[in-house]
Tab-separated table of C-alpha atoms in Angstrom:
chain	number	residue	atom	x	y	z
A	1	UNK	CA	0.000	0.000	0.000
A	2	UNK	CA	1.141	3.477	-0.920
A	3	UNK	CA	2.614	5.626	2.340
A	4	UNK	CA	2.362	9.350	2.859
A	5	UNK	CA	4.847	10.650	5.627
A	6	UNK	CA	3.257	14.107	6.978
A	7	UNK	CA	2.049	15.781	9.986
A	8	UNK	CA	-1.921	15.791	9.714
A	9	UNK	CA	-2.374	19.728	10.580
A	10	UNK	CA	-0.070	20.954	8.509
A	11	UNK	CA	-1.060	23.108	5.198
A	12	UNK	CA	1.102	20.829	2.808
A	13	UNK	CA	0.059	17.673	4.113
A	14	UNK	CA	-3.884	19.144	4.075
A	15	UNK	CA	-3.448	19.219	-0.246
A	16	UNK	CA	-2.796	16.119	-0.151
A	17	UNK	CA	-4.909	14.646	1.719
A	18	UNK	CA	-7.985	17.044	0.420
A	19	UNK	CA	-6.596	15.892	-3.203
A	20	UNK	CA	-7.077	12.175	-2.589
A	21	UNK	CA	-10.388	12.602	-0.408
A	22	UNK	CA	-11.697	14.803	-3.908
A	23	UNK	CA	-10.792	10.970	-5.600
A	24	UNK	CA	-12.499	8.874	-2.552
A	25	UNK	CA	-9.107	7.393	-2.491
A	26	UNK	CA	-8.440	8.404	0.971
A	27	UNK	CA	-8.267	4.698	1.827
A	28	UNK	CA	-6.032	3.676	-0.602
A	29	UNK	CA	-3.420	5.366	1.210
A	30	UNK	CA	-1.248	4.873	5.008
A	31	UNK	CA	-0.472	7.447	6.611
A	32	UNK	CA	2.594	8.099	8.461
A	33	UNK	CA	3.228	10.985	10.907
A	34	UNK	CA	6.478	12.396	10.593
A	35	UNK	CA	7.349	14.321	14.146
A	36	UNK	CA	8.481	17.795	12.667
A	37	UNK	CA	8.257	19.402	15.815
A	38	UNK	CA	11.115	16.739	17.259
A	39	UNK	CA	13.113	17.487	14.085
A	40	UNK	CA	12.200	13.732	12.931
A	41	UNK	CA	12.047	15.665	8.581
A	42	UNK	CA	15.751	16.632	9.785
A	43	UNK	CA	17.333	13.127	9.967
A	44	UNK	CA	19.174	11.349	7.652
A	45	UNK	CA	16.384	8.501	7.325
A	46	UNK	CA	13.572	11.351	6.376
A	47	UNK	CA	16.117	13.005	3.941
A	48	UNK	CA	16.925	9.957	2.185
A	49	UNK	CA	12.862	9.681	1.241
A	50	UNK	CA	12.751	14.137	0.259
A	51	UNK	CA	16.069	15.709	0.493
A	52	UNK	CA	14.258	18.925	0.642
A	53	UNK	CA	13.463	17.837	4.214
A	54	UNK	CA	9.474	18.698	3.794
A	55	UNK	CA	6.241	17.294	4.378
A	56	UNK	CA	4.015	15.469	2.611
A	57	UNK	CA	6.254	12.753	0.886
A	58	UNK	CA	4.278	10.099	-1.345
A	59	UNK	CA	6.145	6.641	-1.276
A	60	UNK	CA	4.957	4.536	-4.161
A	61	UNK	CA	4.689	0.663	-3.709
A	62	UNK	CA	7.692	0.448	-5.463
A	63	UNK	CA	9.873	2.548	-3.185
A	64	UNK	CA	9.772	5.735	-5.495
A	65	UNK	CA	9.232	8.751	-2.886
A	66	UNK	CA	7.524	11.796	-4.064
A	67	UNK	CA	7.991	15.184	-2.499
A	68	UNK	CA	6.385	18.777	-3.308
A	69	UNK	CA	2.565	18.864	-3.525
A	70	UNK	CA	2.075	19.663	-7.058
A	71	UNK	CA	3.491	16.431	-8.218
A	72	UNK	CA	2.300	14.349	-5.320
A	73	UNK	CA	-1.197	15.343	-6.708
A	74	UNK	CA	-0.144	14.807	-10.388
A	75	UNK	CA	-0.064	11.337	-9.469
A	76	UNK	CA	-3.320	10.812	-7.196
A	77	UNK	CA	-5.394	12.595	-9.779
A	78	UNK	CA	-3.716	10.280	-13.235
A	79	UNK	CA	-3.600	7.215	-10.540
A	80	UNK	CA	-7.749	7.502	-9.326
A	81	UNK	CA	-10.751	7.580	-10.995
A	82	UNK	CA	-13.396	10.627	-10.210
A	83	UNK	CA	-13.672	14.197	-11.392
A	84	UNK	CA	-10.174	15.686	-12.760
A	85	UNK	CA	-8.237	17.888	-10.217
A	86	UNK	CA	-5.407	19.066	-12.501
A	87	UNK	CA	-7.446	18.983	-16.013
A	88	UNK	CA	-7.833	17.205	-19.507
A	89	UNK	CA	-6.898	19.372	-22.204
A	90	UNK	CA	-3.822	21.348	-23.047
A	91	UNK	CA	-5.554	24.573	-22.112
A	92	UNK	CA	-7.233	23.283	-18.792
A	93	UNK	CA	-4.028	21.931	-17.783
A	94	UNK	CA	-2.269	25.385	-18.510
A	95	UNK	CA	-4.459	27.398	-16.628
A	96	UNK	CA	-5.349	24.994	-13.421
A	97	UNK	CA	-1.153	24.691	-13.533
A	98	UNK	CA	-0.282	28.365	-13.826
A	99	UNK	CA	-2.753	29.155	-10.818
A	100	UNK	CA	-1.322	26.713	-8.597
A	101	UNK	CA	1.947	28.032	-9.157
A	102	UNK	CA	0.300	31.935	-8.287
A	103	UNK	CA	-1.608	30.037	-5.210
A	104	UNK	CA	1.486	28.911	-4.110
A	105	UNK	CA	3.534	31.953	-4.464
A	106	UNK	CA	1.400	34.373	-3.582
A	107	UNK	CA	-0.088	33.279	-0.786
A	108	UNK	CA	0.558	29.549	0.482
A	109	UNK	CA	4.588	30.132	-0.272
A	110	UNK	CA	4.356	33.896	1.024
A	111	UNK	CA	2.428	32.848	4.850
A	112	UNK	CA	4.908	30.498	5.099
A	113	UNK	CA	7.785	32.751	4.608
A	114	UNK	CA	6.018	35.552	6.661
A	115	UNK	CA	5.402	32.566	9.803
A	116	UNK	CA	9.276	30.963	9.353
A	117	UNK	CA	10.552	34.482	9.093
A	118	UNK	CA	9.184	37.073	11.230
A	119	UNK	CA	7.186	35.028	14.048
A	120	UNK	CA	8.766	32.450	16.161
A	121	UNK	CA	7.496	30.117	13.495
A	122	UNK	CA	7.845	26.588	14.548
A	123	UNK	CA	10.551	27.535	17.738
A	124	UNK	CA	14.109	28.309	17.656
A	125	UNK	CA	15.540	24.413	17.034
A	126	UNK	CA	13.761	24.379	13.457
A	127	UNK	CA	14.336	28.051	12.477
A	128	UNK	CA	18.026	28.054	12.389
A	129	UNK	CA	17.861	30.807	10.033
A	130	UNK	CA	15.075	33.805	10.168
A	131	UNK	CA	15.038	36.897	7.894
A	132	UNK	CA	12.888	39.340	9.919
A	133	UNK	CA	12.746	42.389	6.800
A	134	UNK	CA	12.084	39.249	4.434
A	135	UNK	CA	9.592	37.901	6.073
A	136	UNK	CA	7.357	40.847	6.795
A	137	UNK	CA	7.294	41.806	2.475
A	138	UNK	CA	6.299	38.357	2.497
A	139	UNK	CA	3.466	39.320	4.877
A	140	UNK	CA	2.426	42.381	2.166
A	141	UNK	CA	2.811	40.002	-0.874
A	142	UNK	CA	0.468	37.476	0.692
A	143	UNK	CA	-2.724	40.243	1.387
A	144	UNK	CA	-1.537	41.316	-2.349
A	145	UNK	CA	-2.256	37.686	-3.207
A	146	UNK	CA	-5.518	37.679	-1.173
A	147	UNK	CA	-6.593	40.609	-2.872
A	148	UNK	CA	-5.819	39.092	-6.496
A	149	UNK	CA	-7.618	35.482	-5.521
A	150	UNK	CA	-10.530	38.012	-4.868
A	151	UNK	CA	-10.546	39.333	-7.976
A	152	UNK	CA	-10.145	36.429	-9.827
A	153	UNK	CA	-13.419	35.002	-7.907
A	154	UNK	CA	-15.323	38.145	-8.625
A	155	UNK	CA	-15.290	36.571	-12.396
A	156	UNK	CA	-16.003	32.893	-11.639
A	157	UNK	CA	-16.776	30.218	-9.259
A	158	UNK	CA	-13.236	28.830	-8.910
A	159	UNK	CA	-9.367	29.683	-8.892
A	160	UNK	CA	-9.041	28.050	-12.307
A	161	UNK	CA	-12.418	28.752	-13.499
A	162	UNK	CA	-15.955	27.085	-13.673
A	163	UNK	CA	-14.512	23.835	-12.066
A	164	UNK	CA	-13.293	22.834	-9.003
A	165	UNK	CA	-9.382	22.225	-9.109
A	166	UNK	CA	-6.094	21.539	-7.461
A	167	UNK	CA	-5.833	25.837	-7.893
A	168	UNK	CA	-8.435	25.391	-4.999
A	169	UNK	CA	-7.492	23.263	-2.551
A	170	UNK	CA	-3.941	25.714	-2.691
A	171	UNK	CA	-5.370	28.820	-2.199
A	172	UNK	CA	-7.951	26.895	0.274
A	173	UNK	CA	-4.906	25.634	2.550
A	174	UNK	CA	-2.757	28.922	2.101
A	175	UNK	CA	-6.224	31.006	3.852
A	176	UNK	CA	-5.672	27.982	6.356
A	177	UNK	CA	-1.764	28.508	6.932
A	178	UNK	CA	-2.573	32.738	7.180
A	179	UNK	CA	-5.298	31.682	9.655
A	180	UNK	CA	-2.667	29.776	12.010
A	181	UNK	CA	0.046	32.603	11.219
A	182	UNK	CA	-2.616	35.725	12.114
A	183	UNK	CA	-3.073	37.115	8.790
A	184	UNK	CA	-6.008	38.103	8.249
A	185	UNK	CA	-8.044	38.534	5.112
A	186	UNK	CA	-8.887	41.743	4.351
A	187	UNK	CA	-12.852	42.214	5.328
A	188	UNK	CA	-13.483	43.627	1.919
A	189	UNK	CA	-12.338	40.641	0.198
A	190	UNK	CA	-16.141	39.451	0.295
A	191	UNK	CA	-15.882	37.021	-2.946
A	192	UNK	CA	-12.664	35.661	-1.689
A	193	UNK	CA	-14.853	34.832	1.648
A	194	UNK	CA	-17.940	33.361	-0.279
A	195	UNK	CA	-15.868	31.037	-2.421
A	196	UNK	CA	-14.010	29.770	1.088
A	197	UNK	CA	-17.444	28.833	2.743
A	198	UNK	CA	-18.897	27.121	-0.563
A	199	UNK	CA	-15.062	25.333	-0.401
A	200	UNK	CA	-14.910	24.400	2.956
A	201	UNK	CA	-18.118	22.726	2.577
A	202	UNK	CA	-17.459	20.337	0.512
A	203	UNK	CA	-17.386	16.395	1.697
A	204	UNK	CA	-13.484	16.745	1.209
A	205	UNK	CA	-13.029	19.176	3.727
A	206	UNK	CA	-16.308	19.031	5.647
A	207	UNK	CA	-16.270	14.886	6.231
B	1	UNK	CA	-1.279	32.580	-34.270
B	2	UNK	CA	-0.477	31.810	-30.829
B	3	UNK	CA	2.028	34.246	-29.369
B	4	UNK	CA	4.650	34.496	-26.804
B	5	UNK	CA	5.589	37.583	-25.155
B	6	UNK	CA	9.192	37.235	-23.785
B	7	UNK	CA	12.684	38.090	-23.972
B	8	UNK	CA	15.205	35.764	-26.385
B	9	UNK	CA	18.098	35.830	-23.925
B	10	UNK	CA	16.273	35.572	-20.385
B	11	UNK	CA	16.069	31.937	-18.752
B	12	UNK	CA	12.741	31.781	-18.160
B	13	UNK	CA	11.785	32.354	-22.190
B	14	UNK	CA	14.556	30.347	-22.708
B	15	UNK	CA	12.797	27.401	-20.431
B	16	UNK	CA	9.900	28.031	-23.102
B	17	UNK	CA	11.510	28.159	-26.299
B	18	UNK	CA	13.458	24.991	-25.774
B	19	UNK	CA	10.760	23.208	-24.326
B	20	UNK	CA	9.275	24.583	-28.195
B	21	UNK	CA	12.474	23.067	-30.289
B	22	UNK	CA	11.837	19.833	-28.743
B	23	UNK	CA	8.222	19.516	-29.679
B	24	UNK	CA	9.445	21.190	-33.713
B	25	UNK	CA	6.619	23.875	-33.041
B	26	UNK	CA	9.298	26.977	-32.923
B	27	UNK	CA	7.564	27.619	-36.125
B	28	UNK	CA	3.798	27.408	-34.146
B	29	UNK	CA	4.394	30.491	-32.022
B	30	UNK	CA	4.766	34.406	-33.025
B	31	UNK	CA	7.332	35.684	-30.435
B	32	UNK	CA	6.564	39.131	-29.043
B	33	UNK	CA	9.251	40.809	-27.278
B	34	UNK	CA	9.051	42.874	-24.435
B	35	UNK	CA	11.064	45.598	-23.213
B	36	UNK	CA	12.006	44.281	-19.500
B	37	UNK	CA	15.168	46.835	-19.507
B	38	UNK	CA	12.490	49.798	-19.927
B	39	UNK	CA	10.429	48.041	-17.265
B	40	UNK	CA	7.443	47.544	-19.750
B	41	UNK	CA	6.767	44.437	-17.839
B	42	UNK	CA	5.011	46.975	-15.161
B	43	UNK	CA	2.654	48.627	-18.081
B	44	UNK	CA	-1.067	47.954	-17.131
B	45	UNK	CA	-1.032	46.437	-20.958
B	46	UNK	CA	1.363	44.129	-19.512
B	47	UNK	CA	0.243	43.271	-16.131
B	48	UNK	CA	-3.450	42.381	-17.820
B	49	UNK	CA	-1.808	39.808	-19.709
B	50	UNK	CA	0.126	38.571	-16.335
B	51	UNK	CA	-0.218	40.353	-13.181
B	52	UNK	CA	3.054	38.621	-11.893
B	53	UNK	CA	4.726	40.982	-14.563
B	54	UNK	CA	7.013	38.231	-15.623
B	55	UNK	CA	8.098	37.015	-19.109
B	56	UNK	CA	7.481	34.879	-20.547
B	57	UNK	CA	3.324	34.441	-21.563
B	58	UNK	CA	1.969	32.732	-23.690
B	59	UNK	CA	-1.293	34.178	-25.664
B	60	UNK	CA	-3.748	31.611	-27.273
B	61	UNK	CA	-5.767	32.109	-29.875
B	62	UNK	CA	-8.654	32.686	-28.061
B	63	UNK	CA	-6.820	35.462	-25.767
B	64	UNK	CA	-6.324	33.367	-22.934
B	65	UNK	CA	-2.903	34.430	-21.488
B	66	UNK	CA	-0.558	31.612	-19.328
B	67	UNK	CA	2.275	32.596	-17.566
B	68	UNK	CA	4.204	30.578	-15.310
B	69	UNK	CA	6.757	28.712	-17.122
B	70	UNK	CA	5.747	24.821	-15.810
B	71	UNK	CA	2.126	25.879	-17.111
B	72	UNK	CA	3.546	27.105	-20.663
B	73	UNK	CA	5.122	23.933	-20.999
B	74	UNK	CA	2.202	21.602	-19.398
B	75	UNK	CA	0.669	23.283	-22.767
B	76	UNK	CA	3.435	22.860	-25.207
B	77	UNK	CA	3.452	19.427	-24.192
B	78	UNK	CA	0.104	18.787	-24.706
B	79	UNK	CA	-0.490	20.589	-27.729
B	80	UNK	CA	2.137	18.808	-29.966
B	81	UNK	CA	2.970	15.757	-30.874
B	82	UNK	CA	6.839	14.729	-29.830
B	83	UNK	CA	8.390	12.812	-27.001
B	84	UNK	CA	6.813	13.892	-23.649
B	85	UNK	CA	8.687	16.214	-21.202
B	86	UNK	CA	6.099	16.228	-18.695
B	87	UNK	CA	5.797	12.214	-18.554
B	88	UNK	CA	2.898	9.745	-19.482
B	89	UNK	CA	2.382	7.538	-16.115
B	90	UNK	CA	1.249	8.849	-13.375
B	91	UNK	CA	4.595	8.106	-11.757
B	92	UNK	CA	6.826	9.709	-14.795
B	93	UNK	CA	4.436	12.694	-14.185
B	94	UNK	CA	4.956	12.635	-10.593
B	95	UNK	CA	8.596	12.367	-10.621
B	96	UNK	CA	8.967	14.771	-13.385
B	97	UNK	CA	7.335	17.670	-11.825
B	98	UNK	CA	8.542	16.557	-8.412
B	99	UNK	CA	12.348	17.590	-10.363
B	100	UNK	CA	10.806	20.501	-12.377
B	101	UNK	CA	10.041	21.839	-9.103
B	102	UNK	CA	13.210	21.169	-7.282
B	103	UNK	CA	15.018	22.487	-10.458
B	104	UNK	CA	13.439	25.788	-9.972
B	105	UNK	CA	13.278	26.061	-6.020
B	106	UNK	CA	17.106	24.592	-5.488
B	107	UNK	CA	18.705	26.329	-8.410
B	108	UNK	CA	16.442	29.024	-10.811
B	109	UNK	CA	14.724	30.958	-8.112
B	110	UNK	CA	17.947	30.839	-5.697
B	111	UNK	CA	19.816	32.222	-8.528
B	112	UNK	CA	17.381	34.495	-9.227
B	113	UNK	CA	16.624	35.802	-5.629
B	114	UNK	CA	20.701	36.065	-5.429
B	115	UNK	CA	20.870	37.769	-8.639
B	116	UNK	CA	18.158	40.302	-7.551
B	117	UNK	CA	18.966	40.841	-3.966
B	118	UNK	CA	22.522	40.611	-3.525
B	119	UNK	CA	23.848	42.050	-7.041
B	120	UNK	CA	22.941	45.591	-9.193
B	121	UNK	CA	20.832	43.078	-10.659
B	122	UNK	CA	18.847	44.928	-13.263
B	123	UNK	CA	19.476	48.107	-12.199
B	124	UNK	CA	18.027	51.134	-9.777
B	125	UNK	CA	15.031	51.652	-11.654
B	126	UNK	CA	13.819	48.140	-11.856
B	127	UNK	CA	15.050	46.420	-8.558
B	128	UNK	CA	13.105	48.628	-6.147
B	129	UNK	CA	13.229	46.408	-3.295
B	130	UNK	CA	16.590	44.419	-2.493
B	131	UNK	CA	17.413	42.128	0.590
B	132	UNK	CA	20.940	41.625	0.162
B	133	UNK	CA	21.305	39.220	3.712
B	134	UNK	CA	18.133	37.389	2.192
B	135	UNK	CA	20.315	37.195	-1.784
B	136	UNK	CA	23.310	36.210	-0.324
B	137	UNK	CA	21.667	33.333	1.394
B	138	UNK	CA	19.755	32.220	-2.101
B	139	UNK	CA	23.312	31.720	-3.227
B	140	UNK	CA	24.333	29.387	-0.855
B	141	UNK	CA	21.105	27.406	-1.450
B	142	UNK	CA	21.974	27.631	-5.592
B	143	UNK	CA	25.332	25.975	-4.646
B	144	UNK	CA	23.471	23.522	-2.355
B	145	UNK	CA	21.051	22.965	-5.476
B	146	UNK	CA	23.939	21.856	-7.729
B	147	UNK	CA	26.003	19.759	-5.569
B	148	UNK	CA	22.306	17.747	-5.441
B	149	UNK	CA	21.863	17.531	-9.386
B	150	UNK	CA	25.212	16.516	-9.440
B	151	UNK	CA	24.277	13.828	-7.387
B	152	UNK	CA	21.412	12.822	-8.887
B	153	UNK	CA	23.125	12.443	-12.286
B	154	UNK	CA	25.469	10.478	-10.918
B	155	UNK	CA	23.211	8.235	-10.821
B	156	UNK	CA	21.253	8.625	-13.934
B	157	UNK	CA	21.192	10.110	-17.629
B	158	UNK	CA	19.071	13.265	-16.731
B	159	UNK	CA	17.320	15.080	-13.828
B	160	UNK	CA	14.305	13.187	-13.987
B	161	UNK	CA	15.502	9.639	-14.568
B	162	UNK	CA	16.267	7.923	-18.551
B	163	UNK	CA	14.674	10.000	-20.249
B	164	UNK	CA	15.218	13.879	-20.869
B	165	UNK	CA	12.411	16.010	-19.487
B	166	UNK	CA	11.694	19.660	-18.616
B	167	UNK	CA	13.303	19.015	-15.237
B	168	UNK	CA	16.650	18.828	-17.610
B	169	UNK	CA	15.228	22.187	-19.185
B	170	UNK	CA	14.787	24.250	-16.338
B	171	UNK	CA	17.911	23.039	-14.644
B	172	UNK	CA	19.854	23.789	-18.185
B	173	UNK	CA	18.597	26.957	-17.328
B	174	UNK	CA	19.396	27.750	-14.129
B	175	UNK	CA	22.569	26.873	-14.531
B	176	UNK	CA	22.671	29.044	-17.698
B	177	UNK	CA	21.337	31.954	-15.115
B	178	UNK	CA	24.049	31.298	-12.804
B	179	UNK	CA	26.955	31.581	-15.515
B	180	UNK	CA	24.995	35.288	-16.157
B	181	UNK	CA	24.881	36.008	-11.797
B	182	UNK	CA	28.697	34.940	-11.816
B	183	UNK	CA	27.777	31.983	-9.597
B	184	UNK	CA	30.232	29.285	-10.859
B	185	UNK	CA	29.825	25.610	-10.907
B	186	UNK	CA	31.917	23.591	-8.023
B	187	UNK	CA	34.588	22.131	-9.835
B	188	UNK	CA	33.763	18.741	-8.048
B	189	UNK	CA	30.634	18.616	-9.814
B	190	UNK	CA	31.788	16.609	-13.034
B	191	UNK	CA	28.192	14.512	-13.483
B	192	UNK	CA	26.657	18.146	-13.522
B	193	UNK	CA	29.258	19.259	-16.030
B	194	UNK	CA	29.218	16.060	-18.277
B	195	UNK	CA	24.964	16.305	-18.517
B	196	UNK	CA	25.496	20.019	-19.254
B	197	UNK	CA	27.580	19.077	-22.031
B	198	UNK	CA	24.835	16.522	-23.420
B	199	UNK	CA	22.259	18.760	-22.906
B	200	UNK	CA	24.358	21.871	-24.984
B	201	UNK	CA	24.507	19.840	-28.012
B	202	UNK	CA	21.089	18.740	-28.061
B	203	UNK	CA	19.338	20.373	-31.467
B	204	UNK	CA	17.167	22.113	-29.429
B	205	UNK	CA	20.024	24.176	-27.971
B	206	UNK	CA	23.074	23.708	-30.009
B	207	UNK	CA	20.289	24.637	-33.078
């Protein structure tokens, strides 16, 4: 049976397992917590599976290990049947793939560098280095990014357009991370707002 | 005609342009340049086409504009016939952008944010906000980011496994980026050097 190593509250590890419950396949999988806060993703055993050192990790029956949550989902949503998270033609594909890449880097990849940066982020044994100035424009960028997601829902129902994608459950889990790192959307980001309740509804989130 | 809108001697339009030669659809694709030294990259004209106000974007025919070079090429590879970059299975997709990824985070971007940060970079007018600490740091991580490709090709033929991929392309490029930022190669790294040499005479590069 397939293994993902992660850390259940995490935002990462939440794609993941949001992308396979979007496929029913949430059973097809074992998880495996991985003890970040002990440093567990810092020793050699965890680095041999992601040299990158992060969480989730996909290990295929085969002993292939998969890191970074873009690819991870590339293979639930080609492995499983059900509705297509990362789409079917050439121009689906290019435009759910271009706004994960913004829903990671403006927001998911910018709370994180605002929380590892300039709060005490997970404690001073895991952030062994901390860039204060850096990580407060990270702050600005990700209510810049907030304010573009809002935008972009103004126009239609989802990140990537009239269907539900992976676009979503990114932006979905970087609102989550800002939550936990006390960022808070800006109150006139109303369709931003909307499109999180309608989200966070659905049987992937909700149960 | 589909266009691009990009800048020949960049690495990011050169991610897209080789990704291009291997599918034979240079030909496909009107290329549009853009005046990033006169900061026309920051127009409104531009920013409606990509509101990250980075080259390069691609324009269908149907005026639906795709930035983000890993969605460009999701499309190229899709659109044309031609061995696959992006992979077939779900595991050569996996493991492919699981590399295309690391090739950007480990060695493009650091390059990039060292480039930007911690050297004139483009100049006064168009680097408005510099961290040179935060640079300076992204240039140790470049040089972390080779000594692991080096690695990894020492055990096989290219970044992603047998086969060449755009995980080759974007680390061709970021290496090609680092030449430019006057970050040099360790001279220890001789699988990195011997697959840059393969990769240089390819027709898609060598022409």
């Amino acid at each position: 049976m397939m293994k993902i190593y992660d850390l259940e509250a995490f935002p990462n590890p939440a794609r993941v397992r949001i992308a396979l419950a979007e496929k029913n396949a949430t059973d097809k999988v074992e998880f495996v917590e991985v003890d970040v806060m002990g440093g567990e993703h810092r020793t050699p055993e965890f680095l041999a599976k992601n040299p990158g050192g992060t969480v989730p990790v996909l290990e295929l029956d085969d002993g292939t290990t998969i890191s970074e949550c873009t690819a991870i989902t590339e293979y639930i949503d080609h492995a499983f049947e059900g509705p297509s998270l990362s789409g079917k033609t050439p121009k689906e594909r290019a435009v759910i793939h271009m706004m994960q890449r913004r829903a990671e880097s403006k927001l998911l990849d910018a709370v994180a560098a605002y929380f590892h940066h300039a709060t005490p982020g997970l404690g001073p044994d895991i952030e062994t280095y901390q860039n204060r100035e850096w990580g407060e424009k990270q702050k600005g960028k990700a209510l810049e990014g907030m304010r573009y997601f809002d935008k972009v829902l103004g126009n239609q129902p989802f990140v990537a357009g009239d269907d539900f994608s992976m676009a979503d459950i990114t932006t979905f889990a970087g609102l989550a991370f800002a939550d936990f790192a006390k960022i808070d959307v800006p109150e006139d980001c109303t369709n931003l707002v909307a499109w999180r309740e309608r989200v966070a509804a659905r049987p992937s989130i909700a149960g």
